[in-house]
N, CA, C and O atoms as a GROMACS GRO file, in nm:
protein
  344
    1UNK      N    1  11.628  20.846   7.870
    1UNK     CA    2  11.710  20.915   7.968
    1UNK      C    3  11.812  20.997   7.892
    1UNK      O    4  11.875  20.948   7.798
    2UNK      N    5  11.828  21.119   7.931
    2UNK     CA    6  11.926  21.204   7.867
    2UNK      C    7  12.023  21.252   7.974
    2UNK      O    8  11.981  21.288   8.084
    3UNK      N    9  12.152  21.253   7.944
    3UNK     CA   10  12.250  21.297   8.042
    3UNK      C   11  12.385  21.313   7.979
    3UNK      O   12  12.402  21.295   7.858
    4UNK      N   13  12.482  21.349   8.061
    4UNK     CA   14  12.618  21.369   8.015
    4UNK      C   15  12.716  21.293   8.103
    4UNK      O   16  12.694  21.275   8.223
    5UNK      N   17  12.824  21.248   8.040
    5UNK     CA   18  12.934  21.182   8.110
    5UNK      C   19  13.062  21.258   8.080
    5UNK      O   20  13.078  21.314   7.971
    6UNK      N   21  13.153  21.260   8.176
    6UNK     CA   22  13.287  21.312   8.152
    6UNK      C   23  13.383  21.195   8.151
    6UNK      O   24  13.346  21.085   8.192
    7UNK      N   25  13.506  21.216   8.104
    7UNK     CA   26  13.606  21.108   8.098
    7UNK      C   27  13.622  21.045   8.235
    7UNK      O   28  13.618  21.113   8.337
    8UNK      N   29  13.639  20.915   8.237
    8UNK     CA   30  13.655  20.835   8.359
    8UNK      C   31  13.529  20.831   8.445
    8UNK      O   32  13.537  20.799   8.563
    9UNK      N   33  13.415  20.862   8.389
    9UNK     CA   34  13.291  20.861   8.466
    9UNK      C   35  13.204  20.744   8.420
    9UNK      O   36  13.202  20.710   8.302
   10UNK      N   37  13.132  20.683   8.515
   10UNK     CA   38  13.040  20.574   8.486
   10UNK      C   39  12.904  20.608   8.546
   10UNK      O   40  12.896  20.662   8.656
   11UNK      N   41  12.800  20.577   8.474
   11UNK     CA   42  12.664  20.596   8.524
   11UNK      C   43  12.591  20.462   8.518
   11UNK      O   44  12.615  20.380   8.429
   12UNK      N   45  12.504  20.441   8.614
   12UNK     CA   46  12.422  20.320   8.621
   12UNK      C   47  12.275  20.362   8.619
   12UNK      O   48  12.235  20.454   8.689
   13UNK      N   49  12.199  20.294   8.538
   13UNK     CA   50  12.054  20.317   8.533
   13UNK      C   51  11.986  20.183   8.552
   13UNK      O   52  12.036  20.081   8.505
   14UNK      N   53  11.874  20.182   8.619
   14UNK     CA   54  11.796  20.060   8.638
   14UNK      C   55  11.658  20.084   8.580
   14UNK      O   56  11.595  20.187   8.604
   15UNK      N   57  11.611  19.986   8.502
   15UNK     CA   58  11.474  19.993   8.453
   15UNK      C   59  11.408  19.858   8.472
   15UNK      O   60  11.474  19.754   8.472
   16UNK      N   61  11.279  19.860   8.488
   16UNK     CA   62  11.200  19.738   8.505
   16UNK      C   63  11.136  19.703   8.372
   16UNK      O   64  11.082  19.790   8.303
   17UNK      N   65  11.141  19.576   8.336
   17UNK     CA   66  11.083  19.532   8.210
   17UNK      C   67  11.008  19.401   8.226
   17UNK      O   68  11.025  19.329   8.324
   18UNK      N   69  10.925  19.373   8.128
   18UNK     CA   70  10.846  19.250   8.125
   18UNK      C   71  10.906  19.153   8.023
   18UNK      O   72  10.960  19.195   7.921
   19UNK      N   73  10.896  19.024   8.052
   19UNK     CA   74  10.943  18.922   7.958
   19UNK      C   75  10.878  18.944   7.821
   19UNK      O   76  10.757  18.962   7.812
   20UNK      N   77  10.958  18.944   7.716
   20UNK     CA   78  10.908  18.962   7.580
   20UNK      C   79  10.901  19.107   7.536
   20UNK      O   80  10.875  19.135   7.418
   21UNK      N   81  10.922  19.201   7.628
   21UNK     CA   82  10.918  19.343   7.594
   21UNK      C   83  11.041  19.378   7.510
   21UNK      O   84  11.152  19.333   7.539
   22UNK      N   85  11.021  19.459   7.408
   22UNK     CA   86  11.132  19.504   7.324
   22UNK      C   87  11.198  19.626   7.386
   22UNK      O   88  11.132  19.707   7.451
   23UNK      N   89  11.328  19.638   7.366
   23UNK     CA   90  11.400  19.757   7.410
   23UNK      C   91  11.491  19.804   7.297
   23UNK      O   92  11.535  19.724   7.214
   24UNK      N   93  11.518  19.932   7.296
   24UNK     CA   94  11.617  19.986   7.203
   24UNK      C   95  11.684  20.105   7.270
   24UNK      O   96  11.628  20.165   7.362
   25UNK      N   97  11.803  20.137   7.222
   25UNK     CA   98  11.877  20.248   7.281
   25UNK      C   99  11.971  20.308   7.178
   25UNK      O  100  12.006  20.244   7.078
   26UNK      N  101  12.010  20.430   7.204
   26UNK     CA  102  12.111  20.500   7.127
   26UNK      C  103  12.193  20.581   7.227
   26UNK      O  104  12.138  20.664   7.299
   27UNK      N  105  12.322  20.556   7.231
   27UNK     CA  106  12.413  20.632   7.316
   27UNK      C  107  12.519  20.692   7.224
   27UNK      O  108  12.574  20.622   7.138
   28UNK      N  109  12.548  20.820   7.242
   28UNK     CA  110  12.644  20.884   7.152
   28UNK      C  111  12.733  20.980   7.229
   28UNK      O  112  12.699  21.028   7.336
   29UNK      N  113  12.849  21.006   7.169
   29UNK     CA  114  12.943  21.103   7.226
   29UNK      C  115  12.958  21.218   7.127
   29UNK      O  116  12.945  21.200   7.006
   30UNK      N  117  12.986  21.334   7.181
   30UNK     CA  118  13.003  21.450   7.094
   30UNK      C  119  13.145  21.458   7.039
   30UNK      O  120  13.172  21.533   6.945
   31UNK      N  121  13.234  21.381   7.096
   31UNK     CA  122  13.374  21.375   7.049
   31UNK      C  123  13.404  21.233   7.006
   31UNK      O  124  13.317  21.146   7.012
   32UNK      N  125  13.525  21.209   6.964
   32UNK     CA  126  13.561  21.073   6.922
   32UNK      C  127  13.614  20.993   7.041
   32UNK      O  128  13.714  20.921   7.029
   33UNK      N  129  13.548  21.005   7.154
   33UNK     CA  130  13.585  20.927   7.272
   33UNK      C  131  13.521  20.789   7.264
   33UNK      O  132  13.418  20.771   7.198
   34UNK      N  133  13.582  20.692   7.331
   34UNK     CA  134  13.524  20.559   7.336
   34UNK      C  135  13.416  20.554   7.443
   34UNK      O  136  13.435  20.601   7.555
   35UNK      N  137  13.305  20.496   7.407
   35UNK     CA  138  13.191  20.480   7.495
   35UNK      C  139  13.174  20.331   7.521
   35UNK      O  140  13.179  20.251   7.428
   36UNK      N  141  13.153  20.294   7.647
   36UNK     CA  142  13.130  20.154   7.683
   36UNK      C  143  12.988  20.143   7.736
   36UNK      O  144  12.945  20.225   7.817
   37UNK      N  145  12.916  20.041   7.690
   37UNK     CA  146  12.780  20.019   7.740
   37UNK      C  147  12.758  19.870   7.766
   37UNK      O  148  12.792  19.785   7.684
   38UNK      N  149  12.699  19.842   7.881
   38UNK     CA  150  12.659  19.706   7.920
   38UNK      C  151  12.514  19.713   7.964
   38UNK      O  152  12.475  19.804   8.036
   39UNK      N  153  12.434  19.617   7.921
   39UNK     CA  154  12.298  19.602   7.970
   39UNK      C  155  12.286  19.460   8.023
   39UNK      O  156  12.315  19.364   7.952
   40UNK      N  157  12.244  19.448   8.148
   40UNK     CA  158  12.246  19.318   8.213
   40UNK      C  159  12.119  19.298   8.294
   40UNK      O  160  12.066  19.392   8.354
   41UNK      N  161  12.070  19.174   8.295
   41UNK     CA  162  11.957  19.136   8.380
   41UNK      C  163  12.008  19.132   8.524
   41UNK      O  164  12.107  19.064   8.553
   42UNK      N  165  11.943  19.203   8.614
   42UNK     CA  166  11.994  19.215   8.751
   42UNK      C  167  11.996  19.082   8.824
   42UNK      O  168  12.097  19.048   8.886
   43UNK      N  169  11.888  19.006   8.820
   43UNK     CA  170  11.879  18.883   8.900
   43UNK      C  171  11.976  18.775   8.854
   43UNK      O  172  12.046  18.716   8.937
   44UNK      N  173  11.983  18.748   8.724
   44UNK     CA  174  12.069  18.640   8.675
   44UNK      C  175  12.208  18.688   8.636
   44UNK      O  176  12.301  18.607   8.629
   45UNK      N  177  12.224  18.818   8.612
   45UNK     CA  178  12.353  18.870   8.565
   45UNK      C  179  12.376  18.850   8.417
   45UNK      O  180  12.484  18.883   8.366
   46UNK      N  181  12.277  18.796   8.346
   46UNK     CA  182  12.290  18.770   8.202
   46UNK      C  183  12.308  18.901   8.126
   46UNK      O  184  12.231  18.995   8.143
   47UNK      N  185  12.412  18.906   8.041
   47UNK     CA  186  12.440  19.024   7.958
   47UNK      C  187  12.349  19.023   7.836
   47UNK      O  188  12.340  18.923   7.764
   48UNK      N  189  12.282  19.135   7.813
   48UNK     CA  190  12.201  19.151   7.691
   48UNK      C  191  12.277  19.228   7.585
   48UNK      O  192  12.257  19.208   7.466
   49UNK      N  193  12.366  19.315   7.630
   49UNK     CA  194  12.445  19.396   7.538
   49UNK      C  195  12.574  19.432   7.608
   49UNK      O  196  12.574  19.470   7.725
   50UNK      N  197  12.686  19.421   7.538
   50UNK     CA  198  12.817  19.452   7.593
   50UNK      C  199  12.905  19.495   7.477
   50UNK      O  200  12.950  19.412   7.399
   51UNK      N  201  12.929  19.624   7.467
   51UNK     CA  202  13.005  19.671   7.352
   51UNK      C  203  13.072  19.804   7.383
   51UNK      O  204  13.042  19.869   7.483
   52UNK      N  205  13.164  19.843   7.297
   52UNK     CA  206  13.228  19.973   7.309
   52UNK      C  207  13.258  20.024   7.168
   52UNK      O  208  13.268  19.946   7.073
   53UNK      N  209  13.272  20.154   7.157
   53UNK     CA  210  13.306  20.214   7.030
   53UNK      C  211  13.306  20.365   7.044
   53UNK      O  212  13.271  20.418   7.148
   54UNK      N  213  13.346  20.432   6.939
   54UNK     CA  214  13.346  20.578   6.944
   54UNK      C  215  13.231  20.630   6.860
   54UNK      O  216  13.182  20.562   6.769
   55UNK      N  217  13.189  20.751   6.890
   55UNK     CA  218  13.078  20.810   6.817
   55UNK      C  219  12.945  20.774   6.878
   55UNK      O  220  12.899  20.840   6.971
   56UNK      N  221  12.881  20.668   6.827
   56UNK     CA  222  12.752  20.628   6.884
   56UNK      C  223  12.737  20.476   6.881
   56UNK      O  224  12.793  20.407   6.795
   57UNK      N  225  12.662  20.427   6.976
   57UNK     CA  226  12.628  20.285   6.984
   57UNK      C  227  12.477  20.274   6.990
   57UNK      O  228  12.412  20.350   7.062
   58UNK      N  229  12.422  20.182   6.914
   58UNK     CA  230  12.278  20.159   6.924
   58UNK      C  231  12.253  20.010   6.922
   58UNK      O  232  12.333  19.932   6.871
   59UNK      N  233  12.141  19.973   6.977
   59UNK     CA  234  12.107  19.832   6.982
   59UNK      C  235  11.960  19.814   7.015
   59UNK      O  236  11.890  19.908   7.049
   60UNK      N  237  11.917  19.691   7.004
   60UNK     CA  238  11.779  19.656   7.035
   60UNK      C  239  11.774  19.509   7.071
   60UNK      O  240  11.868  19.434   7.044
   61UNK      N  241  11.665  19.470   7.131
   61UNK     CA  242  11.649  19.331   7.168
   61UNK      C  243  11.517  19.307   7.236
   61UNK      O  244  11.430  19.394   7.239
   62UNK      N  245  11.503  19.187   7.290
   62UNK     CA  246  11.383  19.146   7.362
   62UNK      C  247  11.426  19.102   7.501
   62UNK      O  248  11.520  19.025   7.517
   63UNK      N  249  11.356  19.152   7.601
   63UNK     CA  250  11.390  19.116   7.739
   63UNK      C  251  11.352  18.971   7.765
   63UNK      O  252  11.239  18.931   7.735
   64UNK      N  253  11.444  18.891   7.821
   64UNK     CA  254  11.417  18.749   7.841
   64UNK      C  255  11.328  18.718   7.962
   64UNK      O  256  11.266  18.611   7.967
   65UNK      N  257  11.320  18.808   8.058
   65UNK     CA  258  11.246  18.779   8.180
   65UNK      C  259  11.190  18.908   8.239
   65UNK      O  260  11.240  19.017   8.210
   66UNK      N  261  11.088  18.896   8.320
   66UNK     CA  262  11.034  19.010   8.393
   66UNK      C  263  11.127  19.041   8.509
   66UNK      O  264  11.165  18.951   8.585
   67UNK      N  265  11.164  19.166   8.524
   67UNK     CA  266  11.253  19.203   8.634
   67UNK      C  267  11.326  19.332   8.605
   67UNK      O  268  11.294  19.405   8.511
   68UNK      N  269  11.426  19.358   8.688
   68UNK     CA  270  11.506  19.479   8.674
   68UNK      C  271  11.627  19.454   8.585
   68UNK      O  272  11.685  19.345   8.586
   69UNK      N  273  11.663  19.556   8.510
   69UNK     CA  274  11.778  19.552   8.421
   69UNK      C  275  11.866  19.672   8.452
   69UNK      O  276  11.818  19.780   8.482
   70UNK      N  277  11.997  19.650   8.445
   70UNK     CA  278  12.094  19.754   8.476
   70UNK      C  279  12.166  19.795   8.349
   70UNK      O  280  12.212  19.710   8.272
   71UNK      N  281  12.175  19.925   8.328
   71UNK     CA  282  12.249  19.981   8.214
   71UNK      C  283  12.371  20.051   8.272
   71UNK      O  284  12.357  20.138   8.358
   72UNK      N  285  12.491  20.014   8.226
   72UNK     CA  286  12.616  20.077   8.266
   72UNK      C  287  12.668  20.154   8.146
   72UNK      O  288  12.687  20.097   8.038
   73UNK      N  289  12.692  20.282   8.163
   73UNK     CA  290  12.752  20.366   8.059
   73UNK      C  291  12.882  20.422   8.114
   73UNK      O  292  12.887  20.466   8.229
   74UNK      N  293  12.987  20.420   8.034
   74UNK     CA  294  13.117  20.467   8.081
   74UNK      C  295  13.195  20.532   7.968
   74UNK      O  296  13.184  20.493   7.852
   75UNK      N  297  13.274  20.633   8.003
   75UNK     CA  298  13.370  20.696   7.913
   75UNK      C  299  13.509  20.676   7.975
   75UNK      O  300  13.560  20.766   8.041
   76UNK      N  301  13.569  20.559   7.955
   76UNK     CA  302  13.699  20.531   8.017
   76UNK      C  303  13.813  20.606   7.949
   76UNK      O  304  13.801  20.650   7.834
   77UNK      N  305  13.922  20.619   8.022
   77UNK     CA  306  14.044  20.674   7.962
   77UNK      C  307  14.088  20.579   7.851
   77UNK      O  308  14.064  20.458   7.860
   78UNK      N  309  14.149  20.630   7.748
   78UNK     CA  310  14.193  20.548   7.634
   78UNK      C  311  14.289  20.439   7.679
   78UNK      O  312  14.282  20.327   7.628
   79UNK      N  313  14.378  20.469   7.773
   79UNK     CA  314  14.476  20.368   7.818
   79UNK      C  315  14.404  20.251   7.887
   79UNK      O  316  14.441  20.135   7.867
   80UNK      N  317  14.304  20.281   7.967
   80UNK     CA  318  14.231  20.175   8.038
   80UNK      C  319  14.156  20.087   7.938
   80UNK      O  320  14.149  19.965   7.958
   81UNK      N  321  14.101  20.146   7.834
   81UNK     CA  322  14.029  20.068   7.734
   81UNK      C  323  14.125  19.977   7.658
   81UNK      O  324  14.090  19.862   7.631
   82UNK      N  325  14.243  20.025   7.625
   82UNK     CA  326  14.343  19.942   7.555
   82UNK      C  327  14.383  19.823   7.642
   82UNK      O  328  14.392  19.711   7.592
   83UNK      N  329  14.408  19.845   7.770
   83UNK     CA  330  14.446  19.738   7.860
   83UNK      C  331  14.337  19.634   7.872
   83UNK      O  332  14.365  19.514   7.877
   84UNK      N  333  14.213  19.677   7.875
   84UNK     CA  334  14.100  19.589   7.892
   84UNK      C  335  14.080  19.497   7.772
   84UNK      O  336  14.036  19.383   7.789
   85UNK      N  337  14.113  19.544   7.653
   85UNK     CA  338  14.086  19.467   7.531
   85UNK      C  339  14.211  19.411   7.466
   85UNK      O  340  14.208  19.378   7.347
   86UNK      N  341  14.321  19.398   7.539
   86UNK     CA  342  14.442  19.335   7.484
   86UNK      C  343  14.432  19.186   7.485
   86UNK      O  344  14.525  19.118   7.442
   0.00000   0.00000   0.00000
Protein backbone atom coordinates (compact mmCIF):
# COMPACT_ATOMS: atom_id res chain seq x y z
CA UNK A 1 0.00 0.00 0.00
CA UNK A 2 1.37 3.38 -0.89
CA UNK A 3 -0.02 6.63 0.48
CA UNK A 4 0.63 9.89 2.25
CA UNK A 5 -0.12 11.24 5.72
CA UNK A 6 -0.14 14.82 6.95
CA UNK A 7 0.58 15.92 10.55
CA UNK A 8 -2.11 14.84 13.01
CA UNK A 9 -3.50 12.33 10.53
CA UNK A 10 -4.09 8.61 11.16
CA UNK A 11 -4.81 5.90 8.61
CA UNK A 12 -6.14 2.40 9.22
CA UNK A 13 -5.61 -0.53 6.91
CA UNK A 14 -7.04 -4.03 7.27
CA UNK A 15 -5.54 -7.12 5.72
CA UNK A 16 -6.44 -10.78 5.97
CA UNK A 17 -3.74 -13.29 6.77
CA UNK A 18 -3.27 -16.98 7.43
CA UNK A 19 -1.69 -18.49 10.55
CA UNK A 20 2.06 -18.90 9.96
CA UNK A 21 2.14 -16.40 7.08
CA UNK A 22 5.10 -14.03 7.15
CA UNK A 23 4.63 -10.28 6.89
CA UNK A 24 7.02 -7.39 6.47
CA UNK A 25 6.63 -3.66 6.09
CA UNK A 26 8.51 -0.43 5.61
CA UNK A 27 6.99 2.92 6.53
CA UNK A 28 8.96 6.11 6.02
CA UNK A 29 8.63 9.87 6.23
CA UNK A 30 10.19 12.38 3.91
CA UNK A 31 10.94 14.70 6.83
CA UNK A 32 12.21 14.10 10.33
CA UNK A 33 8.67 13.73 11.67
CA UNK A 34 7.78 11.01 14.14
CA UNK A 35 5.85 8.12 12.67
CA UNK A 36 3.75 5.80 14.84
CA UNK A 37 2.78 2.31 13.67
CA UNK A 38 0.72 -0.40 15.36
CA UNK A 39 -0.18 -3.78 13.88
CA UNK A 40 -2.80 -5.71 15.79
CA UNK A 41 -4.83 -8.89 15.40
CA UNK A 42 -8.43 -7.72 15.09
CA UNK A 43 -10.20 -10.55 16.95
CA UNK A 44 -7.92 -10.86 19.99
CA UNK A 45 -6.44 -7.34 19.99
CA UNK A 46 -2.95 -8.84 20.31
CA UNK A 47 -0.24 -6.35 19.25
CA UNK A 48 2.26 -7.67 16.71
CA UNK A 49 4.14 -4.41 16.34
CA UNK A 50 3.97 -1.14 18.27
CA UNK A 51 6.66 1.44 17.72
CA UNK A 52 7.46 5.01 16.79
CA UNK A 53 10.44 6.83 15.37
CA UNK A 54 11.53 9.35 12.80
CA UNK A 55 12.67 8.62 9.28
CA UNK A 56 11.60 5.03 8.64
CA UNK A 57 10.30 2.03 10.52
CA UNK A 58 10.50 -1.52 9.27
CA UNK A 59 9.59 -4.84 10.72
CA UNK A 60 8.66 -8.41 10.02
CA UNK A 61 7.04 -11.32 11.73
CA UNK A 62 4.77 -14.33 11.51
CA UNK A 63 1.01 -14.06 11.85
CA UNK A 64 -0.18 -16.07 14.88
CA UNK A 65 -3.70 -16.83 13.61
CA UNK A 66 -5.88 -16.77 10.53
CA UNK A 67 -7.97 -13.61 10.46
CA UNK A 68 -7.99 -9.88 9.94
CA UNK A 69 -5.17 -7.60 11.05
CA UNK A 70 -5.32 -3.85 11.50
CA UNK A 71 -2.45 -1.50 10.69
CA UNK A 72 -2.56 1.98 12.27
CA UNK A 73 -0.23 4.64 10.87
CA UNK A 74 -0.05 8.10 12.41
CA UNK A 75 1.98 11.30 12.21
CA UNK A 76 1.16 12.90 15.58
CA UNK A 77 2.11 16.40 16.66
CA UNK A 78 5.44 16.40 18.52
CA UNK A 79 3.77 17.62 21.73
CA UNK A 80 1.26 14.76 21.71
CA UNK A 81 4.03 12.22 21.21
CA UNK A 82 6.04 13.63 24.14
CA UNK A 83 2.99 13.46 26.43
CA UNK A 84 2.27 9.90 25.38
CA UNK A 85 5.78 8.64 26.19
CA UNK A 86 6.51 10.48 29.45
